[in-house]
Amino acid sequence: MPGVKEIKRRITSISNIKQITRAMKLIATAKLQKAQSSLLVFRPYARTLREMLGNLSVRCERELHPLLEQRPVRKKLILAVTSNRGLCGPFNRSILERAEKFVKESDLPVCLGLVGKKAAQYFKRREMEISFAQNLPDPVTYKEVEEITAKITEAYTNEECDEVYLLVNKFKNVMVQIPTFVKLLPLSIEKIEQDNQITTDYLYEPGPEAIFNELLPRYLNVQIYRMLLESTVSEHSARMLAMDNATRSANDMIDELTLSFNKARQAGITKEITEIVTGIGALAE
């Protein structure tokens, strides 16, 4: 059994770690609430833009836009979204393993677009084609999303890839985040029409084609931004849960070590008393 001093040192060390994990949990909780608020505020805008596209698509020559071009698939691009920091449980690992599995099992060539430091650190050690890598600030900004959209749009229109997918942790609840593939390109305008069957006939100025062509790239921006906000919510909820579990584990370890400390101290006291009694007995003889 470790000595009293060693046990006391371990209790102090774990108590310090517990203070850190508890503080990180509180920070993650505050960031989670802020990210959820941003997502809720943004959803009406995304929904309205989708409704506008559904209304416009039936009134213009949509086949002419390059983001809608359907062509034989020879190569795919996967946009894998991770965090910049760790200590968030399986949040990053689930994305990285899913992306790596997709690349290895695909019958077609796959290149990767990496968002977040953890993705870049993971895949730079593996022999896989990387189209680009980009970090994201916390909180996510629309400017960064526009840069990502520009990169995947350029790759698609230059026929460097024929399909683009986003791999992101979709937020279900605080306990559950689901790694999900979302097809980004080519845009599926038919699905937008099915989801937004608007019968109102609007007058568009300068014209439905011009507005439609202007809104399509913006719609792609909005889709990516919304999913990155959802990934941010998932990250903070995963980190909050991980730090809560770490704090609970620290409490359990401190309780066990405190019990061991008391036993060791009691054993030491008993030993000293025994030695004193033995010494007194020897003197009496």
mmCIF file of N, CA and C in Angstrom, residues 76-175:
data_model
loop_
_atom_site.group_PDB
_atom_site.id
_atom_site.type_symbol
_atom_site.label_atom_id
_atom_site.label_comp_id
_atom_site.label_asym_id
_atom_site.label_seq_id
_atom_site.Cartn_x
_atom_site.Cartn_y
_atom_site.Cartn_z
ATOM 1 N N LYS A 76 -15.004 11.647 -56.058
ATOM 2 C CA LYS A 76 -15.805 12.298 -55.020
ATOM 3 C C LYS A 76 -14.904 13.114 -54.092
ATOM 4 N N LEU A 77 -15.505 14.147 -53.524
ATOM 5 C CA LEU A 77 -14.820 14.955 -52.512
ATOM 6 C C LEU A 77 -15.621 14.887 -51.218
ATOM 7 N N ILE A 78 -14.944 14.540 -50.130
ATOM 8 C CA ILE A 78 -15.581 14.472 -48.810
ATOM 9 C C ILE A 78 -15.063 15.622 -47.956
ATOM 10 N N LEU A 79 -15.975 16.452 -47.478
ATOM 11 C CA LEU A 79 -15.628 17.566 -46.596
ATOM 12 C C LEU A 79 -15.843 17.093 -45.155
ATOM 13 N N ALA A 80 -14.745 16.724 -44.476
ATOM 14 C CA ALA A 80 -14.821 16.173 -43.122
ATOM 15 C C ALA A 80 -14.633 17.287 -42.095
ATOM 16 N N VAL A 81 -15.594 17.414 -41.190
ATOM 17 C CA VAL A 81 -15.597 18.518 -40.222
ATOM 18 C C VAL A 81 -15.277 17.993 -38.826
ATOM 19 N N THR A 82 -14.181 18.484 -38.250
ATOM 20 C CA THR A 82 -13.817 18.153 -36.875
ATOM 21 C C THR A 82 -13.625 19.454 -36.090
ATOM 22 N N SER A 83 -13.186 19.322 -34.856
ATOM 23 C CA SER A 83 -12.930 20.511 -34.033
ATOM 24 C C SER A 83 -11.453 20.888 -34.110
ATOM 25 N N ASN A 84 -11.118 22.049 -33.599
ATOM 26 C CA ASN A 84 -9.717 22.459 -33.488
ATOM 27 C C ASN A 84 -9.073 21.918 -32.219
ATOM 28 N N ARG A 85 -9.890 21.613 -31.212
ATOM 29 C CA ARG A 85 -9.377 21.162 -29.922
ATOM 30 C C ARG A 85 -9.964 19.804 -29.575
ATOM 31 N N GLY A 86 -9.292 19.114 -28.661
ATOM 32 C CA GLY A 86 -9.739 17.799 -28.224
ATOM 33 C C GLY A 86 -10.567 17.872 -26.952
ATOM 34 N N LEU A 87 -10.461 16.815 -26.143
ATOM 35 C CA LEU A 87 -11.205 16.694 -24.885
ATOM 36 C C LEU A 87 -12.712 16.814 -25.113
ATOM 37 N N CYS A 88 -13.196 16.161 -26.176
ATOM 38 C CA CYS A 88 -14.639 16.190 -26.453
ATOM 39 C C CYS A 88 -15.152 14.783 -26.762
ATOM 40 N N GLY A 89 -14.608 13.796 -26.031
ATOM 41 C CA GLY A 89 -15.104 12.435 -26.161
ATOM 42 C C GLY A 89 -14.887 11.876 -27.565
ATOM 43 N N PRO A 90 -15.882 11.143 -28.091
ATOM 44 C CA PRO A 90 -15.749 10.516 -29.420
ATOM 45 C C PRO A 90 -16.095 11.448 -30.577
ATOM 46 N N PHE A 91 -16.269 12.737 -30.317
ATOM 47 C CA PHE A 91 -16.727 13.678 -31.346
ATOM 48 C C PHE A 91 -15.849 13.632 -32.597
ATOM 49 N N ASN A 92 -14.539 13.764 -32.428
ATOM 50 C CA ASN A 92 -13.630 13.771 -33.581
ATOM 51 C C ASN A 92 -13.375 12.368 -34.116
ATOM 52 N N ARG A 93 -13.192 11.429 -33.215
ATOM 53 C CA ARG A 93 -12.860 10.068 -33.638
ATOM 54 C C ARG A 93 -13.925 9.476 -34.555
ATOM 55 N N SER A 94 -15.194 9.728 -34.255
ATOM 56 C CA SER A 94 -16.273 9.168 -35.074
ATOM 57 C C SER A 94 -16.230 9.708 -36.498
ATOM 58 N N ILE A 95 -15.900 10.993 -36.664
ATOM 59 C CA ILE A 95 -15.799 11.590 -38.003
ATOM 60 C C ILE A 95 -14.581 11.050 -38.744
ATOM 61 N N LEU A 96 -13.444 11.012 -38.069
ATOM 62 C CA LEU A 96 -12.199 10.584 -38.708
ATOM 63 C C LEU A 96 -12.272 9.128 -39.148
ATOM 64 N N GLU A 97 -12.789 8.270 -38.290
ATOM 65 C CA GLU A 97 -12.902 6.855 -38.640
ATOM 66 C C GLU A 97 -13.897 6.642 -39.773
ATOM 67 N N ARG A 98 -14.993 7.389 -39.747
ATOM 68 C CA ARG A 98 -16.002 7.260 -40.805
ATOM 69 C C ARG A 98 -15.444 7.729 -42.151
ATOM 70 N N ALA A 99 -14.701 8.829 -42.150
ATOM 71 C CA ALA A 99 -14.113 9.339 -43.392
ATOM 72 C C ALA A 99 -13.071 8.371 -43.940
ATOM 73 N N GLU A 100 -12.221 7.867 -43.062
ATOM 74 C CA GLU A 100 -11.183 6.932 -43.505
ATOM 75 C C GLU A 100 -11.801 5.652 -44.061
ATOM 76 N N LYS A 101 -12.828 5.156 -43.420
ATOM 77 C CA LYS A 101 -13.511 3.953 -43.896
ATOM 78 C C LYS A 101 -14.143 4.190 -45.260
ATOM 79 N N PHE A 102 -14.753 5.364 -45.451
ATOM 80 C CA PHE A 102 -15.391 5.688 -46.730
ATOM 81 C C PHE A 102 -14.357 5.696 -47.853
ATOM 82 N N VAL A 103 -13.198 6.314 -47.594
ATOM 83 C CA VAL A 103 -12.147 6.397 -48.617
ATOM 84 C C VAL A 103 -11.639 5.007 -48.983
ATOM 85 N N LYS A 104 -11.397 4.167 -47.981
ATOM 86 C CA LYS A 104 -10.832 2.841 -48.226
ATOM 87 C C LYS A 104 -11.817 1.910 -48.929
ATOM 88 N N GLU A 105 -13.110 2.058 -48.640
ATOM 89 C CA GLU A 105 -14.105 1.143 -49.203
ATOM 90 C C GLU A 105 -14.725 1.645 -50.498
ATOM 91 N N SER A 106 -14.430 2.869 -50.901
ATOM 92 C CA SER A 106 -15.034 3.435 -52.103
ATOM 93 C C SER A 106 -14.455 2.794 -53.364
ATOM 94 N N ASP A 107 -15.329 2.536 -54.342
ATOM 95 C CA ASP A 107 -14.893 2.005 -55.633
ATOM 96 C C ASP A 107 -14.293 3.092 -56.513
ATOM 97 N N LEU A 108 -14.548 4.346 -56.166
ATOM 98 C CA LEU A 108 -14.067 5.484 -56.951
ATOM 99 C C LEU A 108 -13.022 6.267 -56.160
ATOM 100 N N PRO A 109 -12.152 7.013 -56.840
ATOM 101 C CA PRO A 109 -11.197 7.864 -56.130
ATOM 102 C C PRO A 109 -11.917 8.897 -55.268
ATOM 103 N N VAL A 110 -11.361 9.159 -54.095
ATOM 104 C CA VAL A 110 -11.944 10.125 -53.154
ATOM 105 C C VAL A 110 -10.845 11.066 -52.679
ATOM 106 N N CYS A 111 -11.115 12.362 -52.727
ATOM 107 C CA CYS A 111 -10.205 13.341 -52.131
ATOM 108 C C CYS A 111 -10.904 13.979 -50.927
ATOM 109 N N LEU A 112 -10.124 14.543 -50.039
ATOM 110 C CA LEU A 112 -10.656 15.052 -48.775
ATOM 111 C C LEU A 112 -10.479 16.560 -48.665
ATOM 112 N N GLY A 113 -11.516 17.217 -48.175
ATOM 113 C CA GLY A 113 -11.425 18.595 -47.728
ATOM 114 C C GLY A 113 -11.530 18.566 -46.215
ATOM 115 N N LEU A 114 -10.547 19.090 -45.522
ATOM 116 C CA LEU A 114 -10.468 18.947 -44.068
ATOM 117 C C LEU A 114 -10.772 20.270 -43.382
ATOM 118 N N VAL A 115 -11.726 20.230 -42.463
ATOM 119 C CA VAL A 115 -12.112 21.409 -41.698
ATOM 120 C C VAL A 115 -11.854 21.114 -40.225
ATOM 121 N N GLY A 116 -10.976 21.894 -39.603
ATOM 122 C CA GLY A 116 -10.624 21.672 -38.206
ATOM 123 C C GLY A 116 -9.223 21.084 -38.076
ATOM 124 N N LYS A 117 -8.499 21.471 -37.030
ATOM 125 C CA LYS A 117 -7.114 21.026 -36.834
ATOM 126 C C LYS A 117 -7.011 19.521 -36.642
ATOM 127 N N LYS A 118 -7.981 18.925 -35.962
ATOM 128 C CA LYS A 118 -7.901 17.498 -35.672
ATOM 129 C C LYS A 118 -7.931 16.665 -36.947
ATOM 130 N N ALA A 119 -8.713 17.080 -37.934
ATOM 131 C CA ALA A 119 -8.751 16.360 -39.209
ATOM 132 C C ALA A 119 -7.416 16.480 -39.928
ATOM 133 N N ALA A 120 -6.841 17.681 -39.942
ATOM 134 C CA ALA A 120 -5.553 17.893 -40.612
ATOM 135 C C ALA A 120 -4.447 17.079 -39.938
ATOM 136 N N GLN A 121 -4.428 17.063 -38.609
ATOM 137 C CA GLN A 121 -3.408 16.310 -37.880
ATOM 138 C C GLN A 121 -3.534 14.811 -38.133
ATOM 139 N N TYR A 122 -4.754 14.340 -38.263
ATOM 140 C CA TYR A 122 -4.994 12.907 -38.440
ATOM 141 C C TYR A 122 -4.609 12.442 -39.840
ATOM 142 N N PHE A 123 -5.056 13.151 -40.858
ATOM 143 C CA PHE A 123 -4.891 12.658 -42.226
ATOM 144 C C PHE A 123 -3.539 13.011 -42.843
ATOM 145 N N LYS A 124 -2.791 13.935 -42.251
ATOM 146 C CA LYS A 124 -1.477 14.249 -42.818
ATOM 147 C C LYS A 124 -0.505 13.095 -42.599
ATOM 148 N N ARG A 125 -0.821 12.192 -41.670
ATOM 149 C CA ARG A 125 0.022 11.020 -41.419
ATOM 150 C C ARG A 125 -0.413 9.816 -42.250
ATOM 151 N N ARG A 126 -1.443 9.975 -43.062
ATOM 152 C CA ARG A 126 -1.967 8.877 -43.865
ATOM 153 C C ARG A 126 -1.883 9.219 -45.345
ATOM 154 N N GLU A 127 -1.685 8.200 -46.145
ATOM 155 C CA GLU A 127 -1.506 8.409 -47.583
ATOM 156 C C GLU A 127 -2.866 8.544 -48.259
ATOM 157 N N MET A 128 -3.459 9.714 -48.135
ATOM 158 C CA MET A 128 -4.743 10.005 -48.764
ATOM 159 C C MET A 128 -4.670 11.363 -49.439
ATOM 160 N N GLU A 129 -5.403 11.494 -50.537
ATOM 161 C CA GLU A 129 -5.379 12.750 -51.285
ATOM 162 C C GLU A 129 -6.163 13.827 -50.531
ATOM 163 N N ILE A 130 -5.506 14.931 -50.261
ATOM 164 C CA ILE A 130 -6.135 16.045 -49.548
ATOM 165 C C ILE A 130 -6.250 17.231 -50.496
ATOM 166 N N SER A 131 -7.479 17.667 -50.727
ATOM 167 C CA SER A 131 -7.723 18.799 -51.620
ATOM 168 C C SER A 131 -7.357 20.118 -50.935
ATOM 169 N N PHE A 132 -7.783 20.267 -49.684
ATOM 170 C CA PHE A 132 -7.447 21.464 -48.906
ATOM 171 C C PHE A 132 -7.710 21.188 -47.434
ATOM 172 N N ALA A 133 -7.126 22.005 -46.581
ATOM 173 C CA ALA A 133 -7.351 21.917 -45.134
ATOM 174 C C ALA A 133 -7.541 23.327 -44.599
ATOM 175 N N GLN A 134 -8.518 23.487 -43.721
ATOM 176 C CA GLN A 134 -8.824 24.820 -43.198
ATOM 177 C C GLN A 134 -9.309 24.725 -41.758
ATOM 178 N N ASN A 135 -8.797 25.614 -40.924
ATOM 179 C CA ASN A 135 -9.269 25.703 -39.547
ATOM 180 C C ASN A 135 -10.495 26.603 -39.482
ATOM 181 N N LEU A 136 -11.260 26.421 -38.432
ATOM 182 C CA LEU A 136 -12.439 27.257 -38.218
ATOM 183 C C LEU A 136 -12.313 27.996 -36.899
ATOM 184 N N PRO A 137 -12.690 29.261 -36.858
ATOM 185 C CA PRO A 137 -12.697 29.983 -35.580
ATOM 186 C C PRO A 137 -13.877 29.522 -34.731
ATOM 187 N N ASP A 138 -13.808 29.833 -33.467
ATOM 188 C CA ASP A 138 -14.924 29.550 -32.560
ATOM 189 C C ASP A 138 -15.350 30.874 -31.929
ATOM 190 N N PRO A 139 -16.530 31.385 -32.279
ATOM 191 C CA PRO A 139 -17.579 30.744 -33.077
ATOM 192 C C PRO A 139 -17.310 30.798 -34.585
ATOM 193 N N VAL A 140 -18.040 29.960 -35.320
ATOM 194 C CA VAL A 140 -17.917 29.905 -36.778
ATOM 195 C C VAL A 140 -18.390 31.225 -37.383
ATOM 196 N N THR A 141 -17.638 31.710 -38.371
ATOM 197 C CA THR A 141 -18.028 32.945 -39.050
ATOM 198 C C THR A 141 -18.467 32.638 -40.475
ATOM 199 N N TYR A 142 -19.350 33.478 -40.993
ATOM 200 C CA TYR A 142 -19.860 33.286 -42.351
ATOM 201 C C TYR A 142 -18.746 33.489 -43.378
ATOM 202 N N LYS A 143 -17.779 34.334 -43.061
ATOM 203 C CA LYS A 143 -16.667 34.588 -43.977
ATOM 204 C C LYS A 143 -15.869 33.313 -44.218
ATOM 205 N N GLU A 144 -15.592 32.561 -43.158
ATOM 206 C CA GLU A 144 -14.860 31.305 -43.305
ATOM 207 C C GLU A 144 -15.656 30.316 -44.144
ATOM 208 N N VAL A 145 -16.955 30.296 -43.949
ATOM 209 C CA VAL A 145 -17.811 29.392 -44.721
ATOM 210 C C VAL A 145 -17.763 29.747 -46.203
ATOM 211 N N GLU A 146 -17.753 31.024 -46.509
ATOM 212 C CA GLU A 146 -17.664 31.455 -47.912
ATOM 213 C C GLU A 146 -16.362 30.980 -48.549
ATOM 214 N N GLU A 147 -15.281 30.978 -47.784
ATOM 215 C CA GLU A 147 -14.000 30.495 -48.307
ATOM 216 C C GLU A 147 -14.069 29.001 -48.602
ATOM 217 N N ILE A 148 -14.678 28.235 -47.698
ATOM 218 C CA ILE A 148 -14.828 26.795 -47.918
ATOM 219 C C ILE A 148 -15.707 26.535 -49.137
ATOM 220 N N THR A 149 -16.813 27.257 -49.229
ATOM 221 C CA THR A 149 -17.722 27.088 -50.362
ATOM 222 C C THR A 149 -17.021 27.404 -51.674
ATOM 223 N N ALA A 150 -16.209 28.451 -51.681
ATOM 224 C CA ALA A 150 -15.480 28.824 -52.899
ATOM 225 C C ALA A 150 -14.541 27.700 -53.335
ATOM 226 N N LYS A 151 -13.900 27.041 -52.376
ATOM 227 C CA LYS A 151 -12.957 25.969 -52.705
ATOM 228 C C LYS A 151 -13.669 24.754 -53.297
ATOM 229 N N ILE A 152 -14.772 24.335 -52.686
ATOM 230 C CA ILE A 152 -15.453 23.150 -53.212
ATOM 231 C C ILE A 152 -16.187 23.471 -54.511
ATOM 232 N N THR A 153 -16.672 24.703 -54.656
ATOM 233 C CA THR A 153 -17.321 25.109 -55.904
ATOM 234 C C THR A 153 -16.319 25.121 -57.048
ATOM 235 N N GLU A 154 -15.129 25.635 -56.784
ATOM 236 C CA GLU A 154 -14.084 25.658 -57.811
ATOM 237 C C GLU A 154 -13.692 24.244 -58.217
ATOM 238 N N ALA A 155 -13.551 23.355 -57.219
ATOM 239 C CA ALA A 155 -13.196 21.969 -57.528
ATOM 240 C C ALA A 155 -14.282 21.288 -58.356
ATOM 241 N N TYR A 156 -15.539 21.599 -58.049
ATOM 242 C CA TYR A 156 -16.651 20.961 -58.765
ATOM 243 C C TYR A 156 -16.793 21.512 -60.181
ATOM 244 N N THR A 157 -16.763 22.816 -60.341
ATOM 245 C CA THR A 157 -16.941 23.419 -61.669
ATOM 246 C C THR A 157 -15.748 23.135 -62.584
ATOM 247 N N ASN A 158 -14.550 22.926 -62.009
ATOM 248 C CA ASN A 158 -13.379 22.561 -62.808
ATOM 249 C C ASN A 158 -13.298 21.059 -63.061
ATOM 250 N N GLU A 159 -14.340 20.324 -62.596
ATOM 251 C CA GLU A 159 -14.444 18.873 -62.778
ATOM 252 C C GLU A 159 -13.281 18.125 -62.124
ATOM 253 N N GLU A 160 -12.758 18.686 -61.027
ATOM 254 C CA GLU A 160 -11.783 17.955 -60.224
ATOM 255 C C GLU A 160 -12.481 16.891 -59.384
ATOM 256 N N CYS A 161 -13.774 17.058 -59.184
ATOM 257 C CA CYS A 161 -14.616 16.063 -58.525
ATOM 258 C C CYS A 161 -16.013 16.177 -59.127
ATOM 259 N N ASP A 162 -16.797 15.104 -58.991
ATOM 260 C CA ASP A 162 -18.125 15.072 -59.612
ATOM 261 C C ASP A 162 -19.253 15.024 -58.583
ATOM 262 N N GLU A 163 -18.907 14.777 -57.341
ATOM 263 C CA GLU A 163 -19.867 14.839 -56.230
ATOM 264 C C GLU A 163 -19.133 15.355 -54.999
ATOM 265 N N VAL A 164 -19.836 16.139 -54.191
ATOM 266 C CA VAL A 164 -19.256 16.671 -52.953
ATOM 267 C C VAL A 164 -20.181 16.320 -51.798
ATOM 268 N N TYR A 165 -19.597 15.725 -50.755
ATOM 269 C CA TYR A 165 -20.363 15.355 -49.565
ATOM 270 C C TYR A 165 -19.762 16.043 -48.342
ATOM 271 N N LEU A 166 -20.629 16.384 -47.411
ATOM 272 C CA LEU A 166 -20.211 16.942 -46.122
ATOM 273 C C LEU A 166 -20.390 15.866 -45.062
ATOM 274 N N LEU A 167 -19.327 15.567 -44.318
ATOM 275 C CA LEU A 167 -19.389 14.608 -43.215
ATOM 276 C C LEU A 167 -19.287 15.394 -41.917
ATOM 277 N N VAL A 168 -20.372 15.381 -41.143
ATOM 278 C CA VAL A 168 -20.461 16.259 -39.983
ATOM 279 C C VAL A 168 -21.230 15.558 -38.871
ATOM 280 N N ASN A 169 -20.934 15.924 -37.624
ATOM 281 C CA ASN A 169 -21.702 15.405 -36.487
ATOM 282 C C ASN A 169 -23.010 16.170 -36.374
ATOM 283 N N LYS A 170 -24.104 15.470 -36.609
ATOM 284 C CA LYS A 170 -25.421 16.097 -36.524
ATOM 285 C C LYS A 170 -25.922 16.027 -35.083
ATOM 286 N N PHE A 171 -26.395 17.146 -34.585
ATOM 287 C CA PHE A 171 -26.834 17.234 -33.193
ATOM 288 C C PHE A 171 -28.235 16.655 -33.046
ATOM 289 N N LYS A 172 -28.352 15.622 -32.187
ATOM 290 C CA LYS A 172 -29.668 15.060 -31.866
ATOM 291 C C LYS A 172 -30.114 15.542 -30.495
ATOM 292 N N ASN A 173 -29.261 15.349 -29.523
ATOM 293 C CA ASN A 173 -29.476 15.910 -28.188
ATOM 294 C C ASN A 173 -28.122 15.999 -27.495
ATOM 295 N N VAL A 174 -28.111 16.444 -26.259
ATOM 296 C CA VAL A 174 -26.845 16.647 -25.552
ATOM 297 C C VAL A 174 -26.064 15.342 -25.419
ATOM 298 N N MET A 175 -26.762 14.221 -25.343
ATOM 299 C CA MET A 175 -26.109 12.934 -25.162
ATOM 300 C C MET A 175 -25.703 12.278 -26.476
#
